[in-house]
């Protein structure tokens, strides 16, 4: 199963494509970067266009998206929510199912601890994808973590359905 993971942001949007039937391996990852001086609507349109091309190129079966962390800055969370909604719209327009994970769920799934820091998450992503090194911005690693989290959830669901139906 090929999964597109998305780490939404208003200036940087991370994406990661992971195959995960038997063993997981990275297909592609990167960051869509735009200057903050460009208007929000134009950035969202650009995110939409680039994500559409990534889906057309890699043909994922599903899309997993990190939910925005609200914290104390509600305005920032709303802005990130717009980028998240753009990613959802791209996926839905391509007929792909969308799944959502909170930052704590992703960290818990990847590292075994929901309060892990970025370096711990990046190192576990590197290990789980059997990469010698993980290059690039942390937004790309975060998107890979979202995809890995979803793959692991799907594996657990399949295992549970086989073992609880007996």
CSV table of C-alpha atoms in Angstrom, one decimal:
chain,number,residue,atom,x,y,z
A,1,UNK,CA,0.0,0.0,0.0
A,2,UNK,CA,1.4,3.4,-1.0
A,3,UNK,CA,0.6,6.3,1.3
A,4,UNK,CA,1.0,10.0,0.9
A,5,UNK,CA,1.7,11.7,4.2
A,6,UNK,CA,1.2,15.4,4.5
A,7,UNK,CA,2.5,17.8,7.1
A,8,UNK,CA,0.5,21.0,6.4
A,9,UNK,CA,1.9,24.4,6.9
A,10,UNK,CA,1.2,27.9,5.6
A,11,UNK,CA,4.7,28.6,4.1
A,12,UNK,CA,6.2,25.1,4.1
A,13,UNK,CA,4.1,22.0,3.3
A,14,UNK,CA,5.9,18.7,3.8
A,15,UNK,CA,5.0,15.6,1.8
A,16,UNK,CA,6.2,12.0,2.0
A,17,UNK,CA,5.3,8.9,-0.1
A,18,UNK,CA,5.9,5.6,1.5
A,19,UNK,CA,5.3,2.0,0.3
A,20,UNK,CA,4.4,-0.3,3.1
A,21,UNK,CA,3.1,-3.7,2.2
A,22,UNK,CA,5.7,-6.0,3.7
A,23,UNK,CA,8.6,-3.7,4.4
A,24,UNK,CA,8.4,0.1,4.4
A,25,UNK,CA,10.4,2.2,2.0
A,26,UNK,CA,10.4,5.8,1.0
A,27,UNK,CA,9.3,6.6,-2.5
A,28,UNK,CA,9.6,10.4,-2.4
A,29,UNK,CA,9.6,13.2,0.0
A,30,UNK,CA,10.1,17.0,0.0
A,31,UNK,CA,8.8,20.3,1.0
A,32,UNK,CA,6.7,22.7,-1.0
A,33,UNK,CA,8.2,26.1,0.0
A,34,UNK,CA,6.7,29.5,-0.7
A,35,UNK,CA,7.6,32.9,0.5
A,36,UNK,CA,5.4,34.3,3.2
A,37,UNK,CA,5.0,37.6,1.2
A,38,UNK,CA,2.8,35.7,-1.3
A,39,UNK,CA,-0.9,35.9,-0.3
A,40,UNK,CA,-2.5,33.0,1.5
A,41,UNK,CA,-4.9,32.2,-1.3
A,42,UNK,CA,-2.1,32.0,-3.9
A,43,UNK,CA,0.0,29.8,-1.6
A,44,UNK,CA,-3.0,27.4,-1.2
A,45,UNK,CA,-3.5,27.3,-4.9
A,46,UNK,CA,0.1,26.4,-5.4
A,47,UNK,CA,-0.1,23.7,-2.7
A,48,UNK,CA,-3.1,22.3,-4.5
A,49,UNK,CA,-1.4,22.2,-7.9
A,50,UNK,CA,1.8,20.6,-6.6
A,51,UNK,CA,0.0,18.0,-4.4
A,52,UNK,CA,-2.1,17.1,-7.4
A,53,UNK,CA,1.0,16.5,-9.5
A,54,UNK,CA,2.5,14.4,-6.6
A,55,UNK,CA,-0.6,12.3,-6.5
A,56,UNK,CA,-0.7,11.9,-10.3
A,57,UNK,CA,3.0,10.8,-10.3
A,58,UNK,CA,3.1,8.4,-7.3
A,59,UNK,CA,-0.6,7.2,-7.3
A,60,UNK,CA,-1.0,6.6,-3.5
A,61,UNK,CA,-3.9,4.5,-2.3
A,62,UNK,CA,-4.6,6.7,0.7
A,63,UNK,CA,-3.6,10.1,2.2
A,64,UNK,CA,-2.7,10.7,5.8
A,65,UNK,CA,-2.6,14.2,7.1
A,66,UNK,CA,-1.3,15.6,10.4
A,67,UNK,CA,-3.9,17.6,12.3
A,68,UNK,CA,-2.9,21.1,13.3
A,69,UNK,CA,-1.7,21.5,16.9
A,70,UNK,CA,-3.7,24.3,18.4
A,71,UNK,CA,-1.7,25.2,21.5
A,72,UNK,CA,-2.0,28.9,22.4
A,73,UNK,CA,-1.9,30.3,18.9
A,74,UNK,CA,-5.4,29.8,17.6
A,75,UNK,CA,-4.8,32.1,14.6
A,76,UNK,CA,-1.8,30.0,13.5
A,77,UNK,CA,-3.9,26.8,13.9
A,78,UNK,CA,-6.6,28.2,11.7
A,79,UNK,CA,-4.1,29.2,9.0
A,80,UNK,CA,-2.6,25.7,9.1
A,81,UNK,CA,-6.1,24.3,8.9
A,82,UNK,CA,-6.5,26.0,5.6
A,83,UNK,CA,-3.4,24.2,4.3
A,84,UNK,CA,-4.8,21.0,5.7
A,85,UNK,CA,-8.2,21.6,4.0
A,86,UNK,CA,-6.3,22.1,0.7
A,87,UNK,CA,-4.6,18.8,1.0
A,88,UNK,CA,-7.9,17.1,1.9
A,89,UNK,CA,-9.6,18.7,-1.2
A,90,UNK,CA,-6.8,17.4,-3.5
A,91,UNK,CA,-7.2,13.9,-2.1
A,92,UNK,CA,-11.0,13.9,-2.3
A,93,UNK,CA,-10.9,15.2,-5.8
A,94,UNK,CA,-8.7,12.3,-6.8
A,95,UNK,CA,-11.0,9.8,-5.1
A,96,UNK,CA,-8.6,9.0,-2.3
A,97,UNK,CA,-9.5,8.2,1.3
A,98,UNK,CA,-8.1,10.6,3.9
A,99,UNK,CA,-7.0,9.8,7.4
A,100,UNK,CA,-6.1,12.2,10.2
A,101,UNK,CA,-3.6,11.9,13.0
A,102,UNK,CA,-2.7,14.3,15.8
A,103,UNK,CA,1.0,15.1,16.5
A,104,UNK,CA,0.9,13.1,19.7
A,105,UNK,CA,-0.6,10.0,17.9
A,106,UNK,CA,2.2,10.2,15.2
A,107,UNK,CA,5.0,10.6,17.8
A,108,UNK,CA,3.5,7.7,19.9
A,109,UNK,CA,3.3,5.5,16.8
A,110,UNK,CA,6.8,6.3,15.5
A,111,UNK,CA,8.8,6.5,18.7
A,112,UNK,CA,6.6,4.9,21.4
A,113,UNK,CA,6.3,8.2,23.2
A,114,UNK,CA,3.8,10.9,22.4
A,115,UNK,CA,6.0,13.7,23.7
A,116,UNK,CA,9.1,12.9,21.6
A,117,UNK,CA,11.1,15.7,20.1
A,118,UNK,CA,11.7,16.3,16.4
A,119,UNK,CA,15.2,14.7,16.4
A,120,UNK,CA,13.8,11.5,18.0
A,121,UNK,CA,11.0,11.3,15.4
A,122,UNK,CA,13.4,12.0,12.5
A,123,UNK,CA,15.8,9.3,13.8
A,124,UNK,CA,13.0,6.7,14.0
A,125,UNK,CA,11.8,7.6,10.6
A,126,UNK,CA,15.3,7.1,9.3
A,127,UNK,CA,15.6,3.7,11.0
A,128,UNK,CA,12.1,2.5,10.0
A,129,UNK,CA,12.7,3.4,6.3
A,130,UNK,CA,16.2,1.8,6.4
A,131,UNK,CA,17.8,5.1,5.3
A,132,UNK,CA,21.5,5.8,5.8
A,133,UNK,CA,20.6,9.4,6.5
A,134,UNK,CA,17.6,11.6,6.3
A,135,UNK,CA,18.3,14.7,4.4
A,136,UNK,CA,16.2,17.7,3.9
A,137,UNK,CA,13.9,19.9,6.0
A,138,UNK,CA,12.1,18.5,9.1
A,139,UNK,CA,8.7,19.1,7.3
A,140,UNK,CA,9.6,16.3,4.9
A,141,UNK,CA,10.6,13.9,7.7
A,142,UNK,CA,7.3,14.8,9.6
A,143,UNK,CA,5.3,14.0,6.5
A,144,UNK,CA,7.1,10.6,6.2
A,145,UNK,CA,6.2,10.0,9.9
A,146,UNK,CA,2.6,10.7,9.1
A,147,UNK,CA,2.7,8.1,6.3
A,148,UNK,CA,4.5,5.6,8.5
A,149,UNK,CA,1.9,6.1,11.3
A,150,UNK,CA,-0.9,5.4,8.9
A,151,UNK,CA,0.8,2.3,7.5
A,152,UNK,CA,1.3,1.0,11.1
A,153,UNK,CA,-2.4,1.7,12.0
A,154,UNK,CA,-3.5,-0.2,8.8
A,155,UNK,CA,-1.3,-3.2,9.7
A,156,UNK,CA,-2.7,-3.2,13.3
A,157,UNK,CA,-6.2,-3.1,11.9
A,158,UNK,CA,-5.6,-6.0,9.6
A,159,UNK,CA,-4.0,-8.0,12.3
A,160,UNK,CA,-6.9,-7.4,14.7
A,161,UNK,CA,-9.5,-8.3,12.1
A,162,UNK,CA,-7.7,-11.6,11.5
A,163,UNK,CA,-7.3,-12.5,15.1
A,164,UNK,CA,-10.6,-11.2,16.6
A,165,UNK,CA,-12.9,-12.9,14.0
A,166,UNK,CA,-11.9,-16.4,15.1
